[in-house]
C-alpha cells in the first residue's frame, strides 16, 4: 500500500498500484477493487481507490494509427494529449476539445468527458471519440461506438473509470491552418456584463473563457477579463510574434511546498487587482501560440504545490441560464465574504450540444470553477454552501474536481445514475463512487478500507 | 543509423529507442518473442514517422534461427547499418543459486544468444565495412556482487566479448558500442523499490542514441554511473567480499 494523492493533494489515501504494459494483456486480479488511473489530473478522489488497486495506464502509451488525410487517430488509452498534439499539430490537426492542461491521458479525458474553451461550439471530448475497446473483469472485450454496443459507449464516456478499462480509443481531430491563435482580451466590470459579452462572443469566437476577480464585491462583483479567440487564418503577417510564443513551456517549476501564509487574502487581492488593471479597461488583441493560449498553467510544473501540504479543494459548478445570474452572484458573494480567497476563478459558458455520455457533467448554462486552499472545517463549510446554491439553482458539480459532494447532491446532479449503475464493472470502484453511493456498495467497504480515520469526522455533520 | 535491426524490441529501453529512431524517419526491423506485443510496437513506430517498419516474432534463444532472421532483415530493409541488441533477462539470483537450469537460462539469453547473433552480424558489417552495433549491457557486469552475480557474469562476459569485437572491427570502420545502464524503471524491475538512481527508459534511450551517433566505445547511462562504478571497482577484494551489496 502506498499513500497517493490526486492533483488537489486532498485526500491522501492508501492503495496499491499495478502498472499496465500491453493492451492485449488480461486485467490483473490482485484482490480488492480496481480503478484505472491516468495522470491523476483529477482534483479530488474520483481517480483514487482507497484500499484497492489503481491500474496505472501510463504504460499503455502507444500510437496505433494516424490518418493525416482524415485526422482520425487511434491510440492506447495512456497516450497523453501532449503526445497527440506533438504528432498532429505539425501536420495541420488539433485536438477537437482540450482541457486546460495537456498532461492528461486519452482514457482520462474520455472517462471524465472533458470540456474545453470551445464547449459552445464543439461540446465535449466524448463527441469525438469514434470508438474504443472496453475490457471488463470477466475477461470480455468489446469495441464500443455509437452504432456498436451503444449502451456501453454511452455508459463509459463520462463513466468515471467504473465500467471497465478502456485500452484504446479512436479520436476525430480537427483541421487547423496554423498553430497560432488570434486572441482578444475584453474586460468586464461585473457579472451582468460578463453574461452579455460572453453570449455575444459565442457567435464569432470558437474559444472563450473568463478569469474572475473573485474578491471584487458590490457593483464590481464578478468583474474580470474575458479571453476569446480563433485559430489564426493561414496568413497572419503584419502581427508581431513574441519570441517566447514560438517555443513550448517555460520550464518553471514550483520547487517545494509553499507555506500556507503565501496565499492569504492580501496576496490574492493584490494579485487580482494588478491582473485586472494591467488591462486598463480596453480590449487587447494579440497573436499567440496555442501552447500558452490553451495551457498557461502547464508552463509552471507542479503549480498545485503552491497550496502547501494540505492541498486545495476545487469547486466547479454549472448552472442553467435561467438561474445563472443570481446563483453565481450568490456563490461569488459567499466566497469573497468567507475570507477564503480563490486564487484562480474561471467562468465559461456551455452550449447545448449533447454529449453521448450518460454521466457527462457539461450541460447548457454557465460554469464557474474556483480553487480554495484547504483550511479544514472553514473551507469545507463554505464549499458545501456553494454546493447547496448550485443544487437549488438546478445546476451540477463536476466529479473530476470534487472531493466532498454529498450522495444527495450527486443523485440530484446525475439523473441517469441508476441506469449507469447497471453497467458498473463489479470489480471496479473508486473512493469517489463509494462516497457518493454509501448504500449501494458492490462489495464490503469495511474489509477494503480498514479503519475509516483519514477523513475529517465532521464531514458528515456538514451534510 | 538509418536501417536498424532491433533485437528484443518489446523491452522498455528498446521501445523508447524505437520511438526516437522512428521520429528521425529511420527504417526498422523489429524482433521480439510475443507477436501481439511486437505488432503494438510496430504500429507505434509507423505512426511516429518511421520510413519503414517490418517485424518478426522469434525466440532468440533458438540460435538456429539467427542466420535466417538476419537475412530477412537485410531483405526487408534493403540492407542494415545499425543494430540495437536489447533482449535480456534479469533472472532470479536465489533461484539461479539453487538450479543450474535457471543459471543456464540467464547465460543463454544474455550472453550466448548475443554472441551467436553478433557472430552473424559482425561478419556482415565487416564485409560491408560500415555500420554500428549497439549492445545493451549493464553496470552489473563491472563487478560480481552476491545479490546478482549470475546476471552480472552474463553481462561481464558480454562486455569482454564486445571489447574483442570492437578491437577486431576497428579497422573495418564498424563501431561497437557497449551501453551500460544503471537501474532503469521498467517492467523488468517493477518489483524493486524505486529510488533516485532509477532512470526512465526514455532517458536511457537518449543516452544510447547519442553514444551510437558519436560512435562511442563504452558508455554509462545516465553518466553518474561511471563514477559510481569507478568507486565500486576500486574497493579492494578483501574489503569487498565482506560487504553486503
Ligand atoms: C490544470 C488543470 C486544468 C484542467 N482543466 C480542465 C478543463 O478545462 N476541462 C475539464 O473537463 N477538465 C479539466 N481538468 C481536469 C482533467 O482534465 C480531468 O480530470 C482529466 O480526466 C484527467 O485525466 P487523467 O489522465 O489525469 O486521468 P485521472 O485523473 O488519472 O483519471 C480520471 C478518470 O479517468 C478514469 N480513467 C483513466 N484512464 C482510464 C482508462 N484507460 N479506462 C477507463 N477509465 C480511465 C479514472 O478511473 C478516473 O475516473 C483540468 C485539470 C488540471 C490539473
XYZ file of C-alpha atoms and ligand atoms in Angstrom:
761
model
C 0.000 0.000 0.000
C 1.219 3.458 -0.886
C -0.059 6.871 0.071
C -1.161 8.636 -3.108
C -2.839 11.926 -3.798
C -4.567 13.456 -6.802
C -3.997 16.898 -8.286
C -5.742 18.736 -5.452
C -3.495 16.889 -2.982
C -6.547 16.069 -0.935
C -7.423 13.418 0.108
C -4.267 11.375 0.542
C -5.217 7.707 0.610
C -3.548 4.310 0.856
C -3.813 1.988 -2.117
C -1.833 -0.432 -4.255
C -0.701 0.314 -7.779
C -0.337 -2.029 -10.706
C 1.299 -0.798 -13.908
C -0.298 -1.970 -17.167
C 2.058 -2.783 -20.010
C 0.263 -4.311 -23.015
C -3.259 -3.640 -24.259
C -3.832 -7.311 -25.067
C -2.930 -8.481 -21.544
C -5.678 -9.771 -19.256
C -6.724 -7.492 -16.401
C -4.704 -8.167 -13.262
C -6.697 -9.500 -10.304
C -4.777 -8.517 -7.185
C -7.807 -8.916 -4.896
C -9.941 -5.968 -3.835
C -11.269 -3.436 -6.298
C -9.629 -1.905 -9.359
C -9.686 1.583 -10.832
C -7.926 2.833 -13.964
C -5.675 5.813 -13.293
C -4.250 8.122 -15.959
C -2.082 11.031 -14.904
C -4.043 11.856 -11.758
C -5.029 15.304 -13.066
C -8.439 14.978 -11.473
C -8.520 17.073 -8.331
C -10.373 15.053 -5.737
C -10.977 11.364 -5.136
C -12.540 10.221 -8.419
C -9.160 8.912 -9.623
C -8.315 7.302 -6.261
C -9.302 3.932 -4.830
C -8.602 3.742 -1.124
C -7.687 0.239 -0.004
C -7.929 -1.106 -3.562
C -5.673 -1.069 -6.609
C -5.023 1.611 -9.200
C -4.337 0.294 -12.685
C -1.683 2.697 -13.946
C -2.293 3.267 -17.639
C 0.847 5.298 -18.366
C 2.495 2.223 -19.930
C -0.329 1.975 -22.467
C 1.176 4.859 -24.388
C 1.489 3.563 -27.928
C 0.054 5.143 -31.031
C -1.790 2.765 -33.320
C -2.557 4.759 -36.440
C -2.969 8.303 -37.696
C -4.626 9.112 -40.972
C -3.323 12.529 -41.965
C -5.973 12.837 -44.652
C -8.988 12.384 -42.361
C -7.487 13.349 -38.982
C -8.537 10.117 -37.306
C -6.032 9.000 -34.679
C -6.155 5.681 -32.867
C -4.033 5.198 -29.770
C -3.750 3.361 -26.471
C -5.601 4.901 -23.552
C -2.489 6.076 -21.674
C -1.308 8.312 -24.538
C -1.272 11.931 -23.392
C -2.914 14.859 -25.150
C 0.604 16.319 -25.267
C 1.772 13.367 -27.384
C -1.236 13.736 -29.707
C -0.538 17.448 -30.156
C 3.126 16.832 -30.976
C 2.027 14.306 -33.551
C -0.898 16.208 -35.034
C -0.198 19.942 -34.831
C 2.774 19.911 -37.235
C 0.565 18.029 -39.711
C -2.305 20.510 -39.533
C -4.556 18.786 -37.000
C -5.580 19.715 -33.477
C -7.487 18.247 -30.554
C -11.233 18.722 -31.107
C -11.631 19.536 -27.400
C -8.905 20.098 -24.835
C -8.960 20.771 -21.083
C -6.703 23.424 -19.541
C -3.776 21.019 -19.257
C -2.300 18.755 -21.927
C -0.911 16.385 -19.307
C -3.968 14.151 -19.227
C -4.449 10.798 -20.914
C -6.931 9.938 -23.637
C -8.526 7.425 -21.229
C -8.844 10.080 -18.526
C -10.306 12.610 -20.982
C -12.827 10.004 -22.132
C -13.792 8.850 -18.629
C -14.418 12.415 -17.437
C -15.796 13.537 -20.811
C -13.722 16.701 -20.509
C -14.704 20.072 -21.904
C -12.631 22.959 -23.180
C -12.855 26.592 -24.160
C -14.955 25.650 -27.199
C -17.850 23.887 -25.482
C -20.379 26.299 -27.017
C -19.169 25.256 -30.487
C -17.839 21.748 -30.061
C -19.365 20.176 -26.961
C -17.328 17.634 -25.028
C -14.406 15.309 -25.809
C -16.749 12.307 -25.934
C -18.405 13.607 -29.095
C -15.167 12.994 -30.986
C -14.482 9.510 -29.616
C -15.404 7.363 -32.607
C -14.765 4.024 -30.958
C -12.838 2.392 -28.157
C -12.212 -1.007 -26.616
C -13.610 -1.764 -23.156
C -12.129 -4.624 -21.126
C -14.143 -5.962 -18.213
C -13.070 -8.010 -15.229
C -14.992 -11.015 -16.600
C -12.412 -11.115 -19.384
C -14.786 -9.769 -22.054
C -13.603 -7.199 -24.571
C -15.961 -5.040 -26.608
C -15.472 -2.416 -29.214
C -17.869 0.418 -28.379
C -19.090 3.011 -30.862
C -22.324 4.937 -31.461
C -23.568 2.031 -33.588
C -21.783 -0.841 -31.871
C -22.565 -1.618 -28.231
C -24.083 1.879 -27.959
C -25.157 1.345 -24.339
C -21.596 0.570 -23.243
C -20.441 3.535 -25.292
C -22.860 5.865 -23.505
C -22.094 4.477 -20.060
C -18.304 4.597 -20.428
C -17.959 8.134 -21.813
C -18.049 10.225 -18.655
C -18.267 6.911 -16.763
C -15.522 7.816 -14.264
C -13.498 4.667 -14.989
C -16.123 2.454 -13.360
C -17.394 0.421 -16.306
C -14.061 -1.285 -17.027
C -10.717 -0.464 -18.585
C -10.506 1.403 -21.882
C -7.454 0.005 -23.676
C -7.505 2.081 -26.854
C -9.624 4.785 -28.430
C -10.093 6.376 -31.817
C -10.484 10.151 -31.869
C -11.504 12.513 -34.669
C -9.137 15.509 -34.713
C -9.971 18.803 -36.361
C -8.054 20.650 -39.031
C -6.158 23.865 -38.292
C -4.400 26.187 -40.671
C -1.553 27.035 -38.303
C -0.622 26.647 -34.628
C -1.425 30.264 -33.726
C -4.466 31.717 -32.070
C -5.691 35.241 -32.602
C -6.722 36.207 -29.113
C -8.639 39.153 -27.719
C -8.926 40.104 -24.067
C -12.034 42.025 -23.065
C -12.500 43.408 -19.547
C -15.969 43.254 -17.978
C -16.997 45.212 -14.919
C -19.368 42.764 -13.263
C -21.365 39.574 -13.655
C -24.104 41.114 -15.815
C -21.543 42.467 -18.203
C -19.915 39.054 -18.321
C -23.173 37.385 -19.314
C -23.658 39.849 -22.139
C -20.152 39.781 -23.560
C -19.832 36.001 -23.158
C -23.039 35.355 -25.115
C -22.069 37.869 -27.774
C -18.642 36.301 -28.165
C -20.088 32.863 -28.811
C -21.144 33.716 -32.352
C -17.785 34.910 -33.612
C -15.301 33.104 -31.425
C -14.539 29.420 -31.196
C -12.782 29.740 -27.853
C -13.959 31.725 -24.858
C -13.331 31.732 -21.140
C -13.044 34.350 -18.451
C -10.906 34.959 -15.429
C -12.836 36.480 -12.499
C -11.543 38.652 -9.715
C -13.313 36.721 -7.007
C -12.565 39.281 -4.320
C -14.311 42.185 -6.017
C -17.598 42.964 -4.309
C -20.692 45.155 -4.563
C -21.114 46.720 -8.006
C -17.883 45.123 -9.144
C -18.951 41.629 -8.157
C -17.862 39.224 -10.850
C -15.594 41.614 -12.740
C -12.858 40.082 -14.794
C -11.274 39.538 -18.175
C -12.786 37.521 -20.995
C -10.404 35.757 -23.340
C -11.753 34.892 -26.741
C -10.028 33.640 -29.822
C -9.926 31.709 -33.049
C -7.175 29.832 -34.763
C -5.437 32.447 -36.871
C -6.044 32.429 -40.631
C -3.287 30.942 -42.813
C -1.793 34.389 -43.343
C -1.135 36.405 -40.277
C 1.671 38.598 -41.494
C 1.832 42.035 -40.030
C 1.170 40.902 -36.485
C 4.292 40.652 -34.434
C 5.097 37.313 -32.827
C 6.637 37.305 -29.401
C 9.686 35.043 -29.393
C 8.561 33.277 -26.252
C 5.422 32.114 -28.004
C 7.298 30.204 -30.617
C 8.613 27.686 -28.148
C 6.933 25.369 -25.714
C 6.715 25.758 -21.938
C 8.896 27.998 -19.819
C 10.142 25.105 -17.713
C 9.473 26.915 -14.452
C 8.807 24.648 -11.520
C 7.449 25.170 -8.059
C 10.464 23.997 -6.064
C 8.741 22.927 -2.883
C 5.531 23.048 -0.938
C 4.786 26.701 -0.323
C 3.945 27.650 3.232
C 0.256 28.341 3.668
C 0.725 32.012 4.532
C 1.821 32.815 0.975
C -1.763 32.548 -0.135
C -3.718 34.872 2.055
C -6.419 37.353 1.382
C -3.985 40.184 0.961
C -1.699 38.497 -1.551
C -4.603 37.179 -3.585
C -6.373 40.507 -3.700
C -3.164 42.325 -4.628
C -2.597 39.856 -7.416
C -6.159 40.128 -8.670
C -6.086 43.919 -8.593
C -2.868 44.060 -10.553
C -4.054 41.464 -13.006
C -7.302 43.230 -13.703
C -5.802 46.693 -14.021
C -2.966 45.594 -16.275
C -5.635 45.658 -18.901
C -6.540 49.353 -18.363
C -10.117 48.859 -19.415
C -9.617 48.293 -23.143
C -9.837 45.209 -25.318
C -6.445 43.980 -26.479
C -5.575 41.769 -29.430
C -2.584 39.583 -29.952
C -1.347 36.545 -31.758
C -0.236 33.683 -29.573
C 0.993 30.131 -29.966
C -1.595 27.519 -28.976
C 0.518 26.381 -26.048
C 0.274 29.462 -23.806
C -3.299 30.069 -25.007
C -4.673 26.666 -24.032
C -2.220 25.601 -21.355
C -0.991 28.636 -19.392
C -0.682 26.609 -16.186
C 1.367 23.823 -17.737
C 4.284 26.242 -18.015
C 4.685 26.077 -14.253
C 5.350 22.455 -13.448
C 3.771 21.314 -10.208
C 1.812 24.527 -9.580
C -0.539 22.606 -7.290
C 2.222 22.741 -4.705
C 1.668 26.439 -4.069
C -1.228 25.370 -1.875
C 1.087 23.555 0.502
C 0.804 20.124 2.031
C -2.857 20.308 2.941
C -3.791 20.782 -0.674
C -6.844 22.553 -2.002
C -10.413 21.943 -2.969
C -11.634 22.870 -6.349
C -15.257 23.686 -6.869
C -16.664 23.673 -10.365
C -20.349 24.025 -10.955
C -22.613 24.677 -13.908
C -25.929 26.463 -13.552
C -28.621 26.952 -16.204
C -29.059 30.374 -17.791
C -32.415 30.863 -16.102
C -30.863 30.897 -12.646
C -27.274 31.757 -13.534
C -27.207 35.413 -12.616
C -28.498 35.071 -9.083
C -26.813 31.782 -8.293
C -23.406 32.941 -9.481
C -23.742 36.254 -7.665
C -24.555 34.332 -4.521
C -21.606 31.980 -4.975
C -19.156 34.815 -5.641
C -20.587 36.790 -2.715
C -20.245 33.936 -0.307
C -16.729 33.011 -1.297
C -15.499 36.590 -1.123
C -17.313 37.129 2.182
C -15.966 33.863 3.584
C -12.483 35.365 3.673
C -11.116 32.330 1.846
C -9.729 33.611 -1.391
C -9.824 31.524 -4.519
C -6.573 32.172 -6.323
C -7.880 31.222 -9.706
C -11.520 31.528 -10.707
C -12.768 30.833 -14.171
C -16.138 31.485 -15.830
C -17.277 29.964 -19.087
C -20.495 29.312 -20.955
C -21.580 25.826 -22.010
C -23.652 25.375 -25.156
C -26.500 22.963 -25.781
C -24.641 20.319 -27.788
C -25.448 16.988 -26.126
C -22.778 14.516 -25.100
C -23.092 10.818 -25.881
C -22.046 10.137 -22.259
C -24.851 9.464 -19.792
C -22.872 10.797 -16.848
C -21.316 13.759 -18.624
C -21.045 16.878 -16.479
C -21.360 19.738 -19.008
C -24.869 20.996 -19.746
C -26.162 24.259 -21.108
C -25.522 27.235 -18.853
C -22.643 28.994 -17.127
C -19.814 27.193 -15.377
C -17.651 28.617 -12.607
C -14.504 26.954 -11.240
C -12.712 28.056 -8.090
C -9.719 26.794 -6.090
C -9.789 27.013 -2.315
C -6.739 26.283 -0.186
C -7.727 23.563 2.254
C -8.032 25.272 5.625
C -10.080 22.465 7.110
C -13.559 22.924 8.532
C -13.974 26.528 7.382
C -13.261 25.697 3.757
C -15.460 22.634 3.812
C -18.379 24.563 5.182
C -18.041 27.255 2.536
C -17.804 24.804 -0.345
C -20.768 22.863 0.985
C -22.766 26.101 0.948
C -21.762 26.724 -2.647
C -22.911 23.210 -3.447
C -26.269 23.980 -1.900
C -26.687 27.097 -4.008
C -25.829 25.058 -7.095
C -28.367 22.394 -6.214
C -31.114 24.914 -5.642
C -30.309 26.597 -8.946
C -30.793 23.290 -10.757
C -27.114 23.008 -11.625
C -24.418 20.368 -11.137
C -20.924 19.962 -9.690
C -18.075 18.327 -11.652
C -16.968 14.968 -10.169
C -13.466 15.337 -11.670
C -12.931 18.373 -9.458
C -14.690 17.124 -6.363
C -13.594 15.644 -3.033
C -16.699 16.246 -0.974
C -20.123 16.370 -2.653
C -22.834 14.509 -0.760
C -24.696 11.443 -2.050
C -27.860 13.571 -2.265
C -26.127 16.195 -4.406
C -24.673 13.539 -6.665
C -28.096 11.976 -7.168
C -29.588 15.369 -7.972
C -26.877 16.260 -10.488
C -26.772 12.973 -12.384
C -30.313 11.810 -13.127
C -29.116 8.874 -15.239
C -27.060 7.343 -12.434
C -29.453 4.398 -11.861
C -29.225 3.347 -15.472
C -25.450 3.887 -15.322
C -25.130 1.713 -12.194
C -26.224 -1.331 -14.169
C -23.086 -1.015 -16.298
C -20.569 -0.813 -13.453
C -17.904 -3.463 -13.515
C -18.362 -5.479 -10.311
C -14.596 -5.469 -9.694
C -14.199 -1.710 -10.243
C -14.755 1.045 -7.722
C -13.334 4.395 -6.606
C -13.131 6.416 -3.428
C -15.483 8.909 -5.073
C -18.038 6.301 -6.041
C -18.180 4.803 -2.547
C -18.505 8.267 -1.069
C -21.463 9.299 -3.195
C -23.139 5.870 -3.044
C -22.805 4.902 0.600
C -25.591 2.342 0.474
C -25.400 0.629 -2.881
C -21.979 -0.917 -2.410
C -20.961 -3.654 -4.830
C -18.670 -5.185 -2.151
C -17.886 -4.890 1.531
C -16.437 -1.484 2.288
C -15.011 -2.277 5.723
C -12.917 -5.179 4.544
C -11.239 -2.971 1.968
C -10.833 0.253 3.729
C -9.793 -0.641 7.260
C -10.319 1.967 9.945
C -12.013 4.997 8.434
C -9.946 7.609 10.217
C -8.484 9.574 7.354
C -11.427 11.890 6.744
C -12.389 14.808 8.973
C -15.057 13.476 11.283
C -17.290 16.494 10.960
C -17.816 15.997 7.239
C -20.956 14.004 7.751
C -22.156 16.642 10.145
C -21.759 19.300 7.459
C -24.014 17.404 5.151
C 21.727 4.576 -38.178
C 19.105 4.639 -40.939
C 18.266 0.959 -41.338
C 18.195 -0.603 -37.954
C 17.614 -4.117 -36.637
C 16.226 -4.015 -33.095
C 16.546 -7.252 -31.118
C 14.245 -7.532 -28.121
C 12.116 -4.693 -29.494
C 9.362 -5.094 -26.880
C 11.695 -4.355 -23.960
C 11.159 -0.955 -22.382
C 14.532 0.518 -23.373
C 14.191 -0.817 -26.910
C 10.682 0.642 -27.254
C 11.931 4.049 -26.159
C 14.820 3.770 -28.639
C 12.446 2.706 -31.412
C 10.367 5.856 -30.806
C 13.386 8.109 -31.152
C 14.576 6.303 -34.277
C 11.065 6.424 -35.763
C 10.834 10.162 -35.166
C 14.090 10.524 -37.136
C 12.493 8.656 -40.025
C 14.638 5.509 -39.767
C 13.640 2.129 -41.220
C 13.230 -0.577 -38.612
C 13.227 -4.348 -38.410
C 11.774 -5.317 -35.054
C 12.345 -8.674 -33.432
C 10.718 -9.934 -30.245
C 9.107 -13.011 -28.788
C 5.441 -12.021 -28.486
C 3.757 -11.343 -31.829
C 0.892 -9.233 -30.443
C 3.206 -7.005 -28.390
C 5.577 -6.689 -31.320
C 2.696 -5.580 -33.511
C 1.835 -2.853 -30.970
C 5.428 -1.564 -31.044
C 5.487 -1.704 -34.851
C 2.247 0.288 -35.171
C 3.589 2.864 -32.740
C 6.807 3.228 -34.763
C 4.920 3.562 -38.043
C 2.578 6.203 -36.620
C 5.505 8.165 -35.204
C 7.089 8.514 -38.617
C 9.399 5.550 -39.282
C 10.141 5.302 -43.030
C 9.501 1.564 -42.975
C 8.715 -0.967 -40.285
C 8.851 -4.738 -40.512
C 8.574 -7.143 -37.616
C 9.224 -10.806 -36.929
C 8.400 -12.858 -33.863
C 11.411 -15.017 -32.998
C 12.603 -16.695 -29.842
C 16.201 -15.516 -29.816
C 17.182 -18.448 -27.609
C 16.726 -20.600 -30.707
C 20.182 -19.938 -32.132
C 19.481 -21.884 -35.312
C 17.034 -19.167 -36.362
C 19.559 -16.316 -36.208
C 21.055 -16.537 -39.687
C 17.694 -16.615 -41.457
C 16.341 -13.781 -39.316
C 19.281 -11.535 -40.202
C 18.789 -12.416 -43.886
C 15.144 -11.457 -43.615
C 16.078 -8.110 -42.028
C 18.541 -7.352 -44.849
C 15.914 -8.187 -47.440
C 13.098 -6.259 -45.788
C 15.078 -3.031 -45.303
C 17.345 -3.384 -48.334
C 20.431 -3.524 -46.091
C 21.330 -2.708 -42.494
C 23.599 -0.089 -40.999
C 22.654 -0.393 -37.341
C 21.779 -2.980 -34.747
C 20.377 -2.395 -31.286
C 20.674 -5.563 -29.218
C 18.312 -5.126 -26.287
C 16.969 -8.526 -25.306
C 17.858 -9.964 -21.936
C 16.523 -11.299 -18.665
C 17.232 -10.291 -15.106
C 16.681 -13.791 -13.735
C 16.359 -14.589 -10.063
C 19.660 -14.864 -8.200
C 18.273 -17.070 -5.419
C 16.727 -19.391 -7.992
C 19.965 -19.495 -10.006
C 21.974 -20.471 -6.918
C 19.723 -23.461 -6.425
C 19.436 -24.607 -10.006
C 21.791 -24.810 -12.964
C 18.792 -24.667 -15.267
C 17.902 -21.197 -14.012
C 21.530 -20.077 -14.307
C 21.778 -21.503 -17.815
C 18.710 -19.544 -18.963
C 20.312 -16.281 -17.891
C 23.632 -17.134 -19.553
C 21.967 -18.363 -22.758
C 19.724 -15.345 -23.127
C 22.110 -12.588 -22.092
C 25.413 -13.962 -23.332
C 25.247 -16.935 -25.695
C 22.394 -15.695 -27.859
C 24.103 -12.300 -28.120
C 27.347 -13.974 -29.182
C 25.545 -16.059 -31.778
C 23.742 -13.019 -33.216
C 26.845 -10.843 -33.177
C 28.830 -13.540 -34.950
C 26.425 -13.364 -37.881
C 26.056 -9.585 -37.800
C 29.746 -8.736 -37.250
C 30.761 -10.704 -40.335
C 28.219 -8.869 -42.486
C 29.162 -5.454 -41.131
C 32.867 -6.256 -41.517
C 32.258 -7.186 -45.137
C 30.234 -4.054 -45.886
C 32.848 -2.010 -43.978
C 30.217 0.078 -42.255
C 27.681 0.061 -39.510
C 27.097 0.447 -35.805
C 26.474 -2.398 -33.378
C 24.878 -1.140 -30.163
C 24.605 -3.641 -27.329
C 22.792 -3.049 -24.063
C 24.851 -4.499 -21.267
C 24.698 -3.441 -17.611
C 26.708 -1.900 -14.800
C 26.184 -5.258 -13.104
C 28.880 -6.706 -15.402
C 31.549 -4.456 -13.862
C 31.893 -6.366 -10.620
C 30.355 -9.524 -9.218
C 28.114 -8.997 -6.218
C 26.310 -11.600 -4.142
C 22.902 -10.143 -4.953
C 23.106 -10.686 -8.738
C 26.363 -12.275 -9.864
C 24.782 -14.687 -12.325
C 23.183 -11.811 -14.238
C 26.411 -9.844 -13.668
C 28.535 -12.665 -15.064
C 26.430 -12.881 -18.223
C 26.902 -9.139 -18.781
C 30.577 -9.184 -17.739
C 31.306 -11.917 -20.286
C 29.383 -9.924 -22.882
C 31.496 -6.843 -22.134
C 34.743 -8.755 -22.738
C 33.344 -10.249 -25.941
C 32.398 -6.771 -27.150
C 35.850 -5.386 -26.331
C 37.417 -8.030 -28.515
C 34.894 -7.486 -31.288
C 35.494 -3.729 -31.172
C 39.220 -4.329 -31.444
C 38.718 -6.624 -34.444
C 36.239 -4.388 -36.288
C 38.002 -1.059 -35.728
C 39.926 -1.355 -38.975
C 36.719 -2.049 -40.933
C 35.068 1.148 -39.752
C 32.411 -0.709 -37.794
C 31.544 0.783 -34.385
C 30.792 -1.459 -31.425
C 29.029 0.464 -28.656
C 28.629 -1.054 -25.193
C 25.830 0.654 -23.282
C 25.809 0.174 -19.514
C 22.591 1.411 -17.958
C 22.203 1.594 -14.207
C 18.796 0.995 -12.649
C 16.012 1.553 -15.151
C 12.344 1.865 -14.283
C 10.903 -0.892 -16.489
C 8.591 -3.887 -16.126
C 11.818 -5.900 -15.548
C 12.372 -4.002 -12.299
C 8.706 -3.398 -11.416
C 9.081 -5.476 -8.234
C 12.010 -3.425 -6.881
C 11.538 -0.417 -4.619
C 12.483 2.720 -6.570
C 14.976 5.411 -5.572
C 16.555 8.489 -7.165
C 19.053 6.369 -9.102
C 16.327 4.857 -11.284
C 16.263 6.396 -14.754
C 13.383 6.345 -17.237
C 13.691 4.165 -20.348
C 13.418 7.362 -22.398
C 16.457 8.887 -20.705
C 18.460 5.703 -21.279
C 17.349 5.598 -24.926
C 18.540 9.169 -25.463
C 21.904 8.327 -23.935
C 22.114 5.212 -26.074
C 21.402 7.034 -29.322
C 23.792 9.871 -28.685
C 26.511 7.299 -27.905
C 25.670 5.491 -31.147
C 25.730 8.755 -33.139
C 29.128 9.597 -31.681
C 30.339 6.011 -32.215
C 31.485 5.799 -28.615
C 33.026 2.609 -27.213
C 31.591 2.159 -23.740
C 29.075 4.477 -22.092
C 27.295 4.558 -18.780
C 23.736 5.901 -18.902
C 22.973 8.047 -17.021
C 26.576 9.271 -16.769
C 26.624 9.289 -12.972
C 27.117 5.503 -13.099
C 30.648 5.968 -14.445
C 31.557 7.495 -11.103
C 29.594 5.023 -9.002
C 31.148 2.037 -10.770
C 34.612 3.586 -10.587
C 34.247 3.630 -6.819
C 32.790 0.139 -6.686
C 35.547 -1.271 -8.867
C 38.253 0.346 -6.738
C 37.234 -1.257 -3.435
C 39.843 -3.947 -2.632
C 38.515 -7.506 -2.862
C 39.428 -8.248 0.783
C 37.070 -5.493 1.859
C 34.512 -6.056 -0.911
C 33.893 -9.692 -0.079
C 32.655 -8.732 3.380
C 30.306 -6.026 2.113
C 26.556 -6.544 1.693
C 25.965 -5.481 -1.900
C -4.605 22.496 -14.712
C -5.824 21.664 -14.987
C -6.791 22.140 -15.844
C -7.929 21.396 -16.124
N -8.852 21.909 -16.975
C -9.951 21.185 -17.281
C -10.909 21.659 -18.209
O -10.761 22.754 -18.738
N -11.975 20.875 -18.507
C -12.146 19.649 -17.947
O -13.119 18.984 -18.268
N -11.254 19.164 -17.050
C -10.173 19.903 -16.709
N -9.252 19.399 -15.833
C -9.467 18.061 -15.275
C -8.831 16.971 -16.133
O -8.924 17.275 -17.484
C -9.579 15.671 -15.931
O -9.613 15.348 -14.567
C -8.962 14.504 -16.715
O -9.906 13.478 -16.783
C -7.690 13.963 -16.062
O -7.139 12.956 -16.863
P -6.032 11.963 -16.318
O -5.456 11.259 -17.482
O -5.089 12.670 -15.401
O -6.913 10.911 -15.532
P -7.081 10.629 -13.983
O -7.346 11.908 -13.249
O -5.962 9.771 -13.510
O -8.413 9.770 -14.043
C -9.626 10.399 -14.398
C -10.716 9.362 -14.551
O -10.490 8.617 -15.708
C -10.534 7.234 -15.430
N -9.636 6.591 -16.382
C -8.352 6.919 -16.660
N -7.862 6.097 -17.606
C -8.846 5.239 -17.942
C -8.940 4.126 -18.845
N -7.921 3.755 -19.612
N -10.106 3.450 -18.913
C -11.164 3.812 -18.144
N -11.126 4.836 -17.276
C -9.984 5.546 -17.179
C -10.115 7.150 -13.978
O -10.579 5.986 -13.368
C -10.771 8.379 -13.403
O -12.105 8.126 -13.103
C -8.106 20.123 -15.538
C -7.124 19.619 -14.679
C -5.985 20.375 -14.400
C -4.947 19.805 -13.471
